[in-house]
XYZ file of C-alpha atoms in Angstrom:
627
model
C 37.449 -30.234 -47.916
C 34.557 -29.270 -50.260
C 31.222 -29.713 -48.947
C 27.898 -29.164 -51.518
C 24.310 -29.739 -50.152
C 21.011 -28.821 -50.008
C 19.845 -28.597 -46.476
C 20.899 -28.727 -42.533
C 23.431 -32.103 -42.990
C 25.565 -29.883 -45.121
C 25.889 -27.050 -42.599
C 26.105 -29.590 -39.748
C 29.164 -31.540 -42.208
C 30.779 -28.210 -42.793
C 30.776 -27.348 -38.990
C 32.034 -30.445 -37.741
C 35.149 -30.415 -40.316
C 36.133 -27.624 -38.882
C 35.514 -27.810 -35.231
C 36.507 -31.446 -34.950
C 39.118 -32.404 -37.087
C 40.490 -28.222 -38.172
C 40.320 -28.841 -41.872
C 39.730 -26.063 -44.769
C 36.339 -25.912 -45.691
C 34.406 -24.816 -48.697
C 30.623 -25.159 -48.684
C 28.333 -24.993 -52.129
C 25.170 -23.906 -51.052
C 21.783 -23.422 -53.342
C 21.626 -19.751 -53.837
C 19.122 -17.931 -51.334
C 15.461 -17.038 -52.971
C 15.492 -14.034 -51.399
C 18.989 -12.471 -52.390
C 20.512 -13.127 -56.102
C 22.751 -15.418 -56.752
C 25.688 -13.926 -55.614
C 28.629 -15.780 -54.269
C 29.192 -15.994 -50.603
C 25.971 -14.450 -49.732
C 22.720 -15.049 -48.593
C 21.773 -16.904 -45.802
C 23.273 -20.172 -46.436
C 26.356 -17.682 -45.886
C 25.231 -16.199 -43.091
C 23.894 -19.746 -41.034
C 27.071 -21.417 -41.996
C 29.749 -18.398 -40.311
C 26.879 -18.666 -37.394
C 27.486 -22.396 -36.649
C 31.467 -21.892 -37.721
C 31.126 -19.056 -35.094
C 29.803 -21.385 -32.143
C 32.464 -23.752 -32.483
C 34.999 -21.692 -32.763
C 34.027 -20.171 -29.969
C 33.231 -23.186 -27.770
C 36.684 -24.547 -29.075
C 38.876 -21.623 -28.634
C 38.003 -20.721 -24.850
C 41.653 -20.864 -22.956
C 42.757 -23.261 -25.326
C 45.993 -21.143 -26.010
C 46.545 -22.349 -29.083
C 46.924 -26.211 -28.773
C 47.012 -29.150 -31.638
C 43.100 -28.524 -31.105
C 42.665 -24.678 -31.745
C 40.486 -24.356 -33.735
C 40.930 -21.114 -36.322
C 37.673 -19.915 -38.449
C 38.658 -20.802 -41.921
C 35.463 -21.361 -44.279
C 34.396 -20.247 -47.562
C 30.966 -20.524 -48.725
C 29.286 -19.803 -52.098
C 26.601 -20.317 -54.024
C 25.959 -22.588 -57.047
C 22.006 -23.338 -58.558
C 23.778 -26.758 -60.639
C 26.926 -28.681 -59.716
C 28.664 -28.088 -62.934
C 32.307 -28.453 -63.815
C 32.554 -25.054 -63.911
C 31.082 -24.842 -60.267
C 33.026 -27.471 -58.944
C 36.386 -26.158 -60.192
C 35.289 -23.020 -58.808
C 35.070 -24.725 -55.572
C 38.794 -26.095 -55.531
C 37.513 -29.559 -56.320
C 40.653 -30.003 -58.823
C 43.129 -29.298 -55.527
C 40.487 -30.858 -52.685
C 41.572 -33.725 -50.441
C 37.967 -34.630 -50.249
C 34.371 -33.721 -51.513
C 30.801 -34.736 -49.827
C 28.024 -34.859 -51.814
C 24.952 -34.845 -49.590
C 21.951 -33.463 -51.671
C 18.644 -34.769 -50.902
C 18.373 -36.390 -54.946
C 20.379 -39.164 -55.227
C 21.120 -38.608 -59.061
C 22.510 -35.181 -58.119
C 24.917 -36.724 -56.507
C 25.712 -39.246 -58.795
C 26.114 -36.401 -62.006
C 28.292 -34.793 -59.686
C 30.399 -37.805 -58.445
C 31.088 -38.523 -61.605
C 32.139 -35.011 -63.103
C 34.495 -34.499 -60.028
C 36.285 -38.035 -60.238
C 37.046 -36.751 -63.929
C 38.771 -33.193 -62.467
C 40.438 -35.094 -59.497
C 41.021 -39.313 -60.099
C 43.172 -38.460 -56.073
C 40.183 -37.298 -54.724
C 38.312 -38.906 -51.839
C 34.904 -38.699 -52.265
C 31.808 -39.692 -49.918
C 28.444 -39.564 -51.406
C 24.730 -39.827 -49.871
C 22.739 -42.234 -51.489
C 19.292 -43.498 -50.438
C 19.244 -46.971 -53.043
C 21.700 -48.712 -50.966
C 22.020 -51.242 -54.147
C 22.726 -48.396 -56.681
C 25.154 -46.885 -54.069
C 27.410 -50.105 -54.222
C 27.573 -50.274 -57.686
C 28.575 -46.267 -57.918
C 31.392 -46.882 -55.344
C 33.005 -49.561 -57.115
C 32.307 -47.616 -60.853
C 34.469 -44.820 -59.286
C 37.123 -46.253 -57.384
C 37.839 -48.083 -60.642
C 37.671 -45.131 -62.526
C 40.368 -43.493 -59.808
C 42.664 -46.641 -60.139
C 42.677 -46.455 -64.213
C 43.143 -42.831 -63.838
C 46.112 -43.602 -61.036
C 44.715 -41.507 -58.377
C 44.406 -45.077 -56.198
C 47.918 -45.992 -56.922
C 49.266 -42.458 -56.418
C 48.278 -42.113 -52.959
C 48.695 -38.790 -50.738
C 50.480 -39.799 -47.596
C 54.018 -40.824 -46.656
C 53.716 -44.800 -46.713
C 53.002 -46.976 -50.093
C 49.871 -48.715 -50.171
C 47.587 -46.088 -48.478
C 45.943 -45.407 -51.814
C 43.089 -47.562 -50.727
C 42.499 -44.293 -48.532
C 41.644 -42.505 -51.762
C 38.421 -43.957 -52.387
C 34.378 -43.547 -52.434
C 32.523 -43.946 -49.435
C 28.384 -44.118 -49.874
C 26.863 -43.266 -46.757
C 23.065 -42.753 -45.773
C 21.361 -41.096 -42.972
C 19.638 -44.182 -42.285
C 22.804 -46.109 -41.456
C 24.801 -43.432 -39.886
C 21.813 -42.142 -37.100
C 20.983 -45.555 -36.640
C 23.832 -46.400 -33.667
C 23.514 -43.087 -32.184
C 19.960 -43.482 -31.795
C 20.357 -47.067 -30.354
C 22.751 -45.878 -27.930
C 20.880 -42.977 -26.881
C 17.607 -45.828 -26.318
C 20.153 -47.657 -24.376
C 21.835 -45.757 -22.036
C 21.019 -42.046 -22.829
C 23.696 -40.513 -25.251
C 24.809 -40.209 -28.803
C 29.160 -40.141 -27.886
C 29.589 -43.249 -29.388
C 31.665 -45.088 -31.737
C 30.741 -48.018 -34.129
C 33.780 -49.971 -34.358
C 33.101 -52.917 -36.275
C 29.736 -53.285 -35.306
C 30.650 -52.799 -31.602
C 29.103 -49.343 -30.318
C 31.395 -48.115 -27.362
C 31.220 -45.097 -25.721
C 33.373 -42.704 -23.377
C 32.166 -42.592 -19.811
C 33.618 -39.605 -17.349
C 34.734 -41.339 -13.904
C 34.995 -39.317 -10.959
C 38.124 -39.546 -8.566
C 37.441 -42.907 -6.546
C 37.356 -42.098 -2.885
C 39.656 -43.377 -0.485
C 39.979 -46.866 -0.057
C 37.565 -46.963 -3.556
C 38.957 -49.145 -6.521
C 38.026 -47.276 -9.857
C 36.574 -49.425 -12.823
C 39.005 -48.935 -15.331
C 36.556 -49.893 -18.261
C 38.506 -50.822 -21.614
C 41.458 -48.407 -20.936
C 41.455 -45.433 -19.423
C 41.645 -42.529 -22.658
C 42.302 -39.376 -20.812
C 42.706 -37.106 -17.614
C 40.451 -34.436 -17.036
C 41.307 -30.889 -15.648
C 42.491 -30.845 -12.165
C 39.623 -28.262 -11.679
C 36.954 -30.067 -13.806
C 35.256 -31.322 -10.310
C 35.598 -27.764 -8.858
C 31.916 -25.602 -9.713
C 33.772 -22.338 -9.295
C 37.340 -23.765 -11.083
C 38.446 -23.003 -14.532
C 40.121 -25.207 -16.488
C 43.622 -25.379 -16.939
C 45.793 -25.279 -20.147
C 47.728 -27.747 -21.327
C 51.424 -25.850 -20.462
C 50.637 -25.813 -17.060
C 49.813 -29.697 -16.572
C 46.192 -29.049 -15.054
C 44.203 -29.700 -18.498
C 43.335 -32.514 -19.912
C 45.884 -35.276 -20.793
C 44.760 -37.769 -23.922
C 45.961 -41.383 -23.690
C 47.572 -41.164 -20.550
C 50.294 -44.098 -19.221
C 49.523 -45.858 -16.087
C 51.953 -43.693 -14.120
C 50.329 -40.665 -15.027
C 47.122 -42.323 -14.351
C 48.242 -43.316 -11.069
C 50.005 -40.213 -10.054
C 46.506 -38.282 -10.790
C 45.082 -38.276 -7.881
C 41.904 -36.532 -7.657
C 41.373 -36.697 -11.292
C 38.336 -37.697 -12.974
C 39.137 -40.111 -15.933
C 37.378 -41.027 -19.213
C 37.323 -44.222 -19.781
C 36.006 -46.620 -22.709
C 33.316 -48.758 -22.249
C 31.273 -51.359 -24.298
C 27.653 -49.959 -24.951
C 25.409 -53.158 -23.844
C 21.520 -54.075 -22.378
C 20.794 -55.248 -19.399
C 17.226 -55.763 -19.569
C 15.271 -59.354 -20.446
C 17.176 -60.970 -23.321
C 14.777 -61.773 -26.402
C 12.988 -65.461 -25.946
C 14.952 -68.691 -27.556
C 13.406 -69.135 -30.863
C 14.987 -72.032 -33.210
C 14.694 -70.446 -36.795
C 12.581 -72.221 -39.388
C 10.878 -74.264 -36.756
C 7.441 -73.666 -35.327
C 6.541 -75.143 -31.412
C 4.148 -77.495 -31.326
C 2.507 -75.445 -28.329
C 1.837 -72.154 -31.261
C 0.326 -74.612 -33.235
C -2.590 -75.546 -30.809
C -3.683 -74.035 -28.514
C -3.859 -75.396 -24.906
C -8.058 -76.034 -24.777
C -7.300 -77.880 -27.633
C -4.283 -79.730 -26.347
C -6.170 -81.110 -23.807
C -9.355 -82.246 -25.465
C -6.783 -84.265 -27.396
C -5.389 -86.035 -24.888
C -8.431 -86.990 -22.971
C -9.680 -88.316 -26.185
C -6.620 -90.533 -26.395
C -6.870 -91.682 -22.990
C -10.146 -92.662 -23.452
C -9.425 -94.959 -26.199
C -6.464 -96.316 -24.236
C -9.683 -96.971 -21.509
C -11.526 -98.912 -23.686
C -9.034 -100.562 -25.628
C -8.168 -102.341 -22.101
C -11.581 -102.552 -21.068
C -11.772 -105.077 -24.033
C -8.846 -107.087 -23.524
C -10.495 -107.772 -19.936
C -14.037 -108.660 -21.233
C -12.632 -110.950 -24.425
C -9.218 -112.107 -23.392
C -8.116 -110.956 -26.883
C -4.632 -109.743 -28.453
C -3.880 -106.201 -27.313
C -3.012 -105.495 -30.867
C -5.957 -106.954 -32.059
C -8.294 -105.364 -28.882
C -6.792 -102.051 -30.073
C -7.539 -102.443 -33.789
C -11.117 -103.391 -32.759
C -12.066 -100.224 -30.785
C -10.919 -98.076 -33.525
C -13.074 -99.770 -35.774
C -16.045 -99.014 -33.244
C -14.419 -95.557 -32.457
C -14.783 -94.622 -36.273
C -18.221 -96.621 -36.684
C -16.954 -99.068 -39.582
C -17.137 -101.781 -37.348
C -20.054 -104.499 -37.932
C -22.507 -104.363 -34.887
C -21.713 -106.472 -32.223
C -25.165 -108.101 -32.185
C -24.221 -111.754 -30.545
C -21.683 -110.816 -28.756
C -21.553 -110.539 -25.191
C -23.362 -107.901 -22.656
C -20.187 -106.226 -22.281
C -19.207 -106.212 -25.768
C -21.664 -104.065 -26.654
C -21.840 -101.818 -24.062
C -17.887 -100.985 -24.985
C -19.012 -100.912 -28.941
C -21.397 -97.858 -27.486
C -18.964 -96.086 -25.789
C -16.264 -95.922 -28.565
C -18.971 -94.950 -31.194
C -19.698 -92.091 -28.563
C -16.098 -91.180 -28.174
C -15.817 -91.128 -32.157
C -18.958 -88.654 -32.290
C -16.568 -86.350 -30.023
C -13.592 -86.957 -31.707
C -14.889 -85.185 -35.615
C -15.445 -81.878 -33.833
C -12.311 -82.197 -31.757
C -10.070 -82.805 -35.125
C -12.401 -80.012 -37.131
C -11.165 -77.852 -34.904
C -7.664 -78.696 -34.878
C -7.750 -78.671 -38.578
C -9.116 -74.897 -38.584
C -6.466 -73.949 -35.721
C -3.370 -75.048 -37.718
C -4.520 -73.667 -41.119
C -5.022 -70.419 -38.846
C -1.704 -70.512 -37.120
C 0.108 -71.442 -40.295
C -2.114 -67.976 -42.167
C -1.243 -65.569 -39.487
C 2.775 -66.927 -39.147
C 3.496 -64.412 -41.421
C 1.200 -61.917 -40.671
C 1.810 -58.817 -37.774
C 3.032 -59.932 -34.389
C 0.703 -58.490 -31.587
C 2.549 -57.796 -27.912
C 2.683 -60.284 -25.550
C 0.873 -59.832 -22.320
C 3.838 -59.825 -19.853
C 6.222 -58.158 -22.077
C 8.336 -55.522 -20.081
C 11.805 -53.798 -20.111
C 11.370 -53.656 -23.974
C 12.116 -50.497 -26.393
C 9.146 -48.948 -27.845
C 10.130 -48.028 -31.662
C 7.140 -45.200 -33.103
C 8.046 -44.942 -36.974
C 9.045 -47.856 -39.593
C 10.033 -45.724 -42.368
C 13.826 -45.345 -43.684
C 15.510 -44.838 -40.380
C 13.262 -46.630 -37.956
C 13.730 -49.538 -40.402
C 17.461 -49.557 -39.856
C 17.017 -49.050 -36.413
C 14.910 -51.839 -35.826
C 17.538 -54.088 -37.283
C 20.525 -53.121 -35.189
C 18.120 -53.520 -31.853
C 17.323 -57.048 -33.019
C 21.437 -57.385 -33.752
C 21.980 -56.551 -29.822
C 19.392 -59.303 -28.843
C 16.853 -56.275 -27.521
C 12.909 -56.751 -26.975
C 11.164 -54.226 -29.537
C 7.514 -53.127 -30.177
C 6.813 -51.303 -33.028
C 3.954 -48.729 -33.569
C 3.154 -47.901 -37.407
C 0.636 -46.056 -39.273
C 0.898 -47.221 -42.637
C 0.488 -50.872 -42.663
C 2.434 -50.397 -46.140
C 5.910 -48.856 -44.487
C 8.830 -50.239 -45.725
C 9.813 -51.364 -42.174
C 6.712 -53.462 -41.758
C 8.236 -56.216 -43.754
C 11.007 -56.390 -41.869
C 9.067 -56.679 -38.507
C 7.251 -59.596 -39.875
C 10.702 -61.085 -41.287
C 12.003 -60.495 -37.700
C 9.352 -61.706 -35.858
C 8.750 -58.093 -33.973
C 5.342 -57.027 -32.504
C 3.696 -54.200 -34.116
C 0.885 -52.300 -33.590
C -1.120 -50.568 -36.160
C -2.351 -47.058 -35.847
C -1.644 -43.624 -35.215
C 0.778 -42.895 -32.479
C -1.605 -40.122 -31.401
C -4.922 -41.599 -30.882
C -5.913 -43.252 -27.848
C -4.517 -46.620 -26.670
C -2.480 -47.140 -29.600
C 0.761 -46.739 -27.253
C -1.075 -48.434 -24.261
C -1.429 -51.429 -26.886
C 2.313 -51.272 -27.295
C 2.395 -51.729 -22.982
C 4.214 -48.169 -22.501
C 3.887 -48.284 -19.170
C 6.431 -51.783 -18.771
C 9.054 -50.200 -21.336
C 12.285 -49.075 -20.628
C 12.864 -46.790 -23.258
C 10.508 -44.885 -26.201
C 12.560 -43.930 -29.746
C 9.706 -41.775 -31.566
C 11.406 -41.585 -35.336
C 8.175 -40.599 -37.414
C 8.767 -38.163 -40.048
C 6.504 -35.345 -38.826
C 8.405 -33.549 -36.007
C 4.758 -32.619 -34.134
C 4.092 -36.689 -33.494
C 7.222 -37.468 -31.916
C 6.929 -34.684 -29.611
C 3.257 -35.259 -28.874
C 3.493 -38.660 -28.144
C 6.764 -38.150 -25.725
C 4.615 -35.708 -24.225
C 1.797 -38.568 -23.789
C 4.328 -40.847 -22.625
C 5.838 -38.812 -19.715
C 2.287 -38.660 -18.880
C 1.982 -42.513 -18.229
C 5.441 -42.728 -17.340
C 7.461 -39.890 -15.881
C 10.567 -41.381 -15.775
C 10.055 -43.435 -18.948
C 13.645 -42.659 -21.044
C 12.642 -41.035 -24.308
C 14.315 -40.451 -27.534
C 12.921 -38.356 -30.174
C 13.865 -37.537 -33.631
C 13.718 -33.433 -34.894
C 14.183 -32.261 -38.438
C 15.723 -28.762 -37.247
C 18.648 -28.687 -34.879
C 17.808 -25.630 -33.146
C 13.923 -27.071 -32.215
C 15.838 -30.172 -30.962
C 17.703 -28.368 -28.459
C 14.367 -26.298 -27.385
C 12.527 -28.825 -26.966
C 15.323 -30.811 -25.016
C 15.747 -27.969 -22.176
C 12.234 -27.779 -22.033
C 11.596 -31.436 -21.650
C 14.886 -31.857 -19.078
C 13.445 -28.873 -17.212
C 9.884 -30.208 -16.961
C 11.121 -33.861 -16.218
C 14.100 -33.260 -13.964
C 14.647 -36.968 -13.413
C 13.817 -38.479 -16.608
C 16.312 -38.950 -19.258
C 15.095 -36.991 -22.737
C 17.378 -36.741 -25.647
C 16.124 -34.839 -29.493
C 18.096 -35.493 -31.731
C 18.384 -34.071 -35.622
C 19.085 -36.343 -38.266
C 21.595 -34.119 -39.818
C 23.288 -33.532 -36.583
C 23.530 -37.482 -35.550
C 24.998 -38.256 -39.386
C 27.702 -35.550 -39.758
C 30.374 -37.234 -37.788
C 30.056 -40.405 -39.511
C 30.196 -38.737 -42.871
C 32.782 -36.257 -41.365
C 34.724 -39.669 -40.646
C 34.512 -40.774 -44.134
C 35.973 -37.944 -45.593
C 39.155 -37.946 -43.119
C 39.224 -41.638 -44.747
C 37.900 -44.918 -44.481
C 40.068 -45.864 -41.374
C 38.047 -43.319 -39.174
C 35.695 -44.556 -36.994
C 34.580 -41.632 -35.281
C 35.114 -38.831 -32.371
C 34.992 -38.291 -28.968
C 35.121 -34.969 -26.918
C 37.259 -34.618 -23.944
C 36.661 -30.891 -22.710
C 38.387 -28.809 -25.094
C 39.545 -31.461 -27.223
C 38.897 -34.385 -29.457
C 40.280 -38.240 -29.230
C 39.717 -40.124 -32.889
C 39.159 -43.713 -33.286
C 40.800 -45.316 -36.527
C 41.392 -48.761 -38.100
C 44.763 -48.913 -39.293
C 46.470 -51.575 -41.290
C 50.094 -52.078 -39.395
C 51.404 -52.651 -42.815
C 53.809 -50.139 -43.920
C 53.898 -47.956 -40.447
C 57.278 -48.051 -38.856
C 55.725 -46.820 -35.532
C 53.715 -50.329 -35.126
C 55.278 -53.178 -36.994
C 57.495 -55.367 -35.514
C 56.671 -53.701 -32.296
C 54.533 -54.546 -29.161
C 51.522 -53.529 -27.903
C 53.704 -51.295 -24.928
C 56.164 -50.440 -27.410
C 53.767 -48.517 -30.220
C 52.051 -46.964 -27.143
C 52.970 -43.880 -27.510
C 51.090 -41.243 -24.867
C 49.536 -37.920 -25.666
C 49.670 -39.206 -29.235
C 47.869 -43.025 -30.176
C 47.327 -46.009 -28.118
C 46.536 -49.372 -29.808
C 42.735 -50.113 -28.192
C 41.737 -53.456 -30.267
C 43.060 -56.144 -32.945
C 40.820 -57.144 -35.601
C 40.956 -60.858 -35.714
C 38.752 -61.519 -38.712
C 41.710 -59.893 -40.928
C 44.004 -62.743 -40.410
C 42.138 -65.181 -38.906
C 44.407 -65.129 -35.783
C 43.941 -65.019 -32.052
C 46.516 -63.526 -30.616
C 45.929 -66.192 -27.625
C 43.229 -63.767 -26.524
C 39.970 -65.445 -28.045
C 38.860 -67.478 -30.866
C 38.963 -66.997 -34.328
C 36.160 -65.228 -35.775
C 35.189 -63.561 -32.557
C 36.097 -60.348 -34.309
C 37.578 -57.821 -31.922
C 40.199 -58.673 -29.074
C 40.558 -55.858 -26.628
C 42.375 -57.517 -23.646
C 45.770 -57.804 -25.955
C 49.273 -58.204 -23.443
C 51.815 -55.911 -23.585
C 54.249 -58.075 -24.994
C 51.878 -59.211 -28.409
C 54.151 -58.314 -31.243
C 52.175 -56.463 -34.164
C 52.606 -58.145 -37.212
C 52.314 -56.450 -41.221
C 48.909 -58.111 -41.756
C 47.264 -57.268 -38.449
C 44.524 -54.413 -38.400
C 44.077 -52.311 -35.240
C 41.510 -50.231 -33.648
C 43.857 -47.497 -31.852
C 42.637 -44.431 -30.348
C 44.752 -41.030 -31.584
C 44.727 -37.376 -31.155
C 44.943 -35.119 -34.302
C 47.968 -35.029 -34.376
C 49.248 -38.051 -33.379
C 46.987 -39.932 -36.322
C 48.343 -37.191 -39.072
C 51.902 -38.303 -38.027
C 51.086 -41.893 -38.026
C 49.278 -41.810 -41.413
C 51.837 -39.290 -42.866
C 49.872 -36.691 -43.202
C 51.212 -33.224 -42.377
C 49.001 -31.552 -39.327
C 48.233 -28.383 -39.971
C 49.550 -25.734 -37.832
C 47.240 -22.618 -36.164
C 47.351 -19.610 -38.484
């Protein structure tokens, strides 16, 4: 894997390729302004062995070399251009994959392009801010693979996974953006998108006796026999008392005194978002109530005298009607020999009329103002609670917003720049937002801070998020607060500090490079990853296979392709094939409660959860063995 980039994602990428997933690594670094340009030196060297270093050692403690030992294998040098020269240099011509996260988009692009010309078999995964642009680039390039016959080539052991071999444009907006959702929602960043559905991996302790456990989803691994114990170790996988991936429901009932981590659905629980029929606007916005009412008594007063004359005159209804509007809108001729009573009604309606021009003036002015501020800035409502306060609109709190509103969640939005791109998108959505800077006074009272449920502070400047977490724990102590950190290493400061100060609250920082590496970490293992999840010492990947073509899962059943320590079929995807699998309706998207005996078929697609190894032998890949 070849990783080139200009700042902290590209350390964070290199890291997690090789502490997650154990894959060769070369990183192209800038070269350092304070050492020449020498090749693997400098302090891009020197940070990059420090993070390889952590993980290696956080991996390799007792692990006794396991499918998951994780061996220090990185290379890391120093180019000032990505130039062919620098790029074959790098291995690019021999590479099973190559990121391309600089911070300039046409960087990435000049580079794209130069390596799909050394390598047409090479995956590539590019960052890209002009999410437009990036589409077009990904399909320019796998066409240029497919004409060059890298696509139809393929690298694995089954025909038809060239599609594997493709370009993947990522951003950080779209990769932080379900982390940072699911740390809002129930205070962590383990998650995986699968489709659109974030889930995440819970640890269970042992139920107690007479206790039934809640087995979630499924039930993905074992823990260590001494994981509960403070002053255990852990044990190693030889001796049966470490962790056990995908575990069958014998060994899951035999483990007794186990914890267990099982998958779960990531969903709210606090006051679901108000029914609002799109394209329609309530006659109660339109007016307002004071106004409401004046109408009505006006109309019951006409209804009054409209009676009142078919008592004095004996005449028509119809006709008795007609006549008081005449009087109410004075182009009636004066009553001047008709009777006492008559006249005394022709008074009254011209009265009523007199109140009636003020009363319509004003409904007039209402509805031209309701209809002017529909699609200006939502302010709070006054009894809003249990709602997510959202301090930022720019490119990530933008895509943020959107995937709250996609889980149905309450928002209010706090922005300084009335110009943000994200304050377009609040008014599309219909989302409250307040106007001003986070740091003044009663600009996060005016966003009712002291009713939320959670605060996600996602501004660019790392010295506002913190000071207005810091202002929130001070209306709210145990208010749950998210905030977003340019440098890793502040992050995790400023979270012990924070978790130290606030014992009981729940504070997560997060860096933007460190919540986007495992997505783009995912893409360059392939499209069909989904993501990671730790268990202790090791790692349980999430993938969306195609059944076509493995002999391990077609034709077979659900129980059959089960397969434990290795991959367990979790999901099927029924928006492939339009089929239900007698579980749920088409269109529903993913089925998780499949039986046993459900017989996979060439055209399904699954969601299955795998170990290293178990996906490398179900893709055809070779897993690489510990030097």
């Amino acid at each position: 894997m070849v990783v080139c980039g200009d700042d902290g994602l590209a350390h964070r990428l290199a890291a997690e390729l090789r502490g997650v997933y154990r894959e060769q690594v070369v990183l192209v670094v800038p070269p350092s302004r304070r050492t020449p340009p020498q090749p693997m030196v400098g302090r891009a060297r020197a940070a990059s062995a420090a993070l390889f270093g952590r993980m290696a050692t956080a991996v390799n403690r007792g692990a006794g070399g396991s499918d998951d030992t994780l061996v220090p294998d990185e290379r890391v040098m120093e180019a000032a251009e990505l130039t062919e020269a620098a790029l074959a240099d790098a291995g690019v011509d021999r590479a099973a994959a190559l990121a391309l996260v600089y911070d300039d988009d046409e960087t990435n692009i000049r580079a794209a392009l130069t390596a799909r010309r050394l390598n047409p078999r090479l995956r590539l995964v590019l960052r890209l801010y002009n999410r437009r642009l990036g589409q077009h680039i990904e399909e320019l390039l796998d066409q240029a693979a497919e004409l060059a016959g890298g696509a139809t080539a393929g690298r694995g052991g089954h025909g038809g996974h060239g599609a594997d071999i493709a370009t993947t444009v990522l951003s950080d907006a779209d990769t932080t953006a379900p982390a940072l959702v699911a740390t809002a929602l129930v205070g962590t960043s383990k998650v995986v998108d699968a489709e659109g559905l974030l889930l995440r991996a819970v640890e269970r302790r042992p139920p107690r006796p007479g206790e039934v456990a809640d087995p979630g989803l499924c039930t993905l691994a074992l823990l260590s026999a001494t994981s509960n114990d403070p002053a255990g170790a852990e044990g190693s996988e030889d001796s049966g008392d470490g962790p056990r991936l995908l575990p069958d429901a014998e060994a899951v009932a035999a483990a007794t005194g186990r914890g267990t981590v099982v998958l779960e659905q990531v969903s709210y629980s606090g006051p679901p978002l108000p029914a609002r029929r799109a394209g329609v606007m309530p006659f109660a916005s339109l007016f307002s109530a004071r106004l409401r009412w004046s109408l009505a008594g006006l109309v019951a007063a006409v209804v009054a005298l409209a009676v009142a004359l078919i008592l004095v005159t004996d005449d028509h209804p119809l006709h008795a009607i007609y006549v008081t509007l005449l009087d109410l809108f004075a182009i009636n001729e004066p009553a001047l020999d008709a009777p006492t009573g008559q006249q005394v009604l022709q008074l009254l309606s011209g009265l009523v009329g007199l109140l009636l021009l003020p009363v319509l003036l004003a409904a007039v002015l209402e509805a031209l103002g309701t209809f002017r501020t529909a699609s200006a800035l939502r302010k709070p409502p006054r009894g809003l609670s249990g709602h997510v306060v959202l301090l930022g609109l720019g490119k990530i709190g933008t895509r943020v917003l959107t995937r709250l509103r996609e889980l149905h969640i309450p928002v209010v939005c706090v922005e300084a720049d009335p110009e943000a791109r994200g304050v377009a998108v609040a008014r599309r959505l219909r989302v409250p937002v307040v106007v001003g800077d986070v740091t003044q006074e009663g600009v996060l009272e005016s966003a009712k801070i002291h009713r939320a449920d959670a605060l996600l502070a996602l501004t660019s400047i790392d010295t506002t998020n913190l000071e207005a977490v810091l202002y929130a724990r001070s209306v709210r102590p145990d208010l749950r607060a998210v905030l977003r950190l340019y440098h890793d290493d502040f992050a995790k400061a400023v979270y012990r500090t924070l978790r130290t100060a606030h014992p009981a609250a729940l504070t997560r920082s997060r860096s933007v490079s460190h919540l986007a590496a495992p997505a783009f970490a995912g893409a360059m293992m392939g499209r069909q990853i989904l993501g990671a999840i730790p268990v202790e010492r090791r790692v349980l990947l999430f993938a969306a296979v195609v059944v076509n073509g493995h002999p391990q899962l077609e034709g077979r059943t659900v129980a059959e392709a089960f397969r434990p320590g290795s991959w367990r079929v979790l999901a099927l995807d029924t928006a492939a094939r339009g089929h239900t699998a007698g579980a749920e309706p088409p269109g529903s998207g993913l089925v998780w409660d499949l039986p046993d005996t459900y017989v996979l078929r060439a055209g399904d697609r699954v969601v299955l959860a795998a170990t290293r190894r178990g996906l490398a032998e179900l893709l055809g890949r070779r897993a690489r063995s510990p030097r």
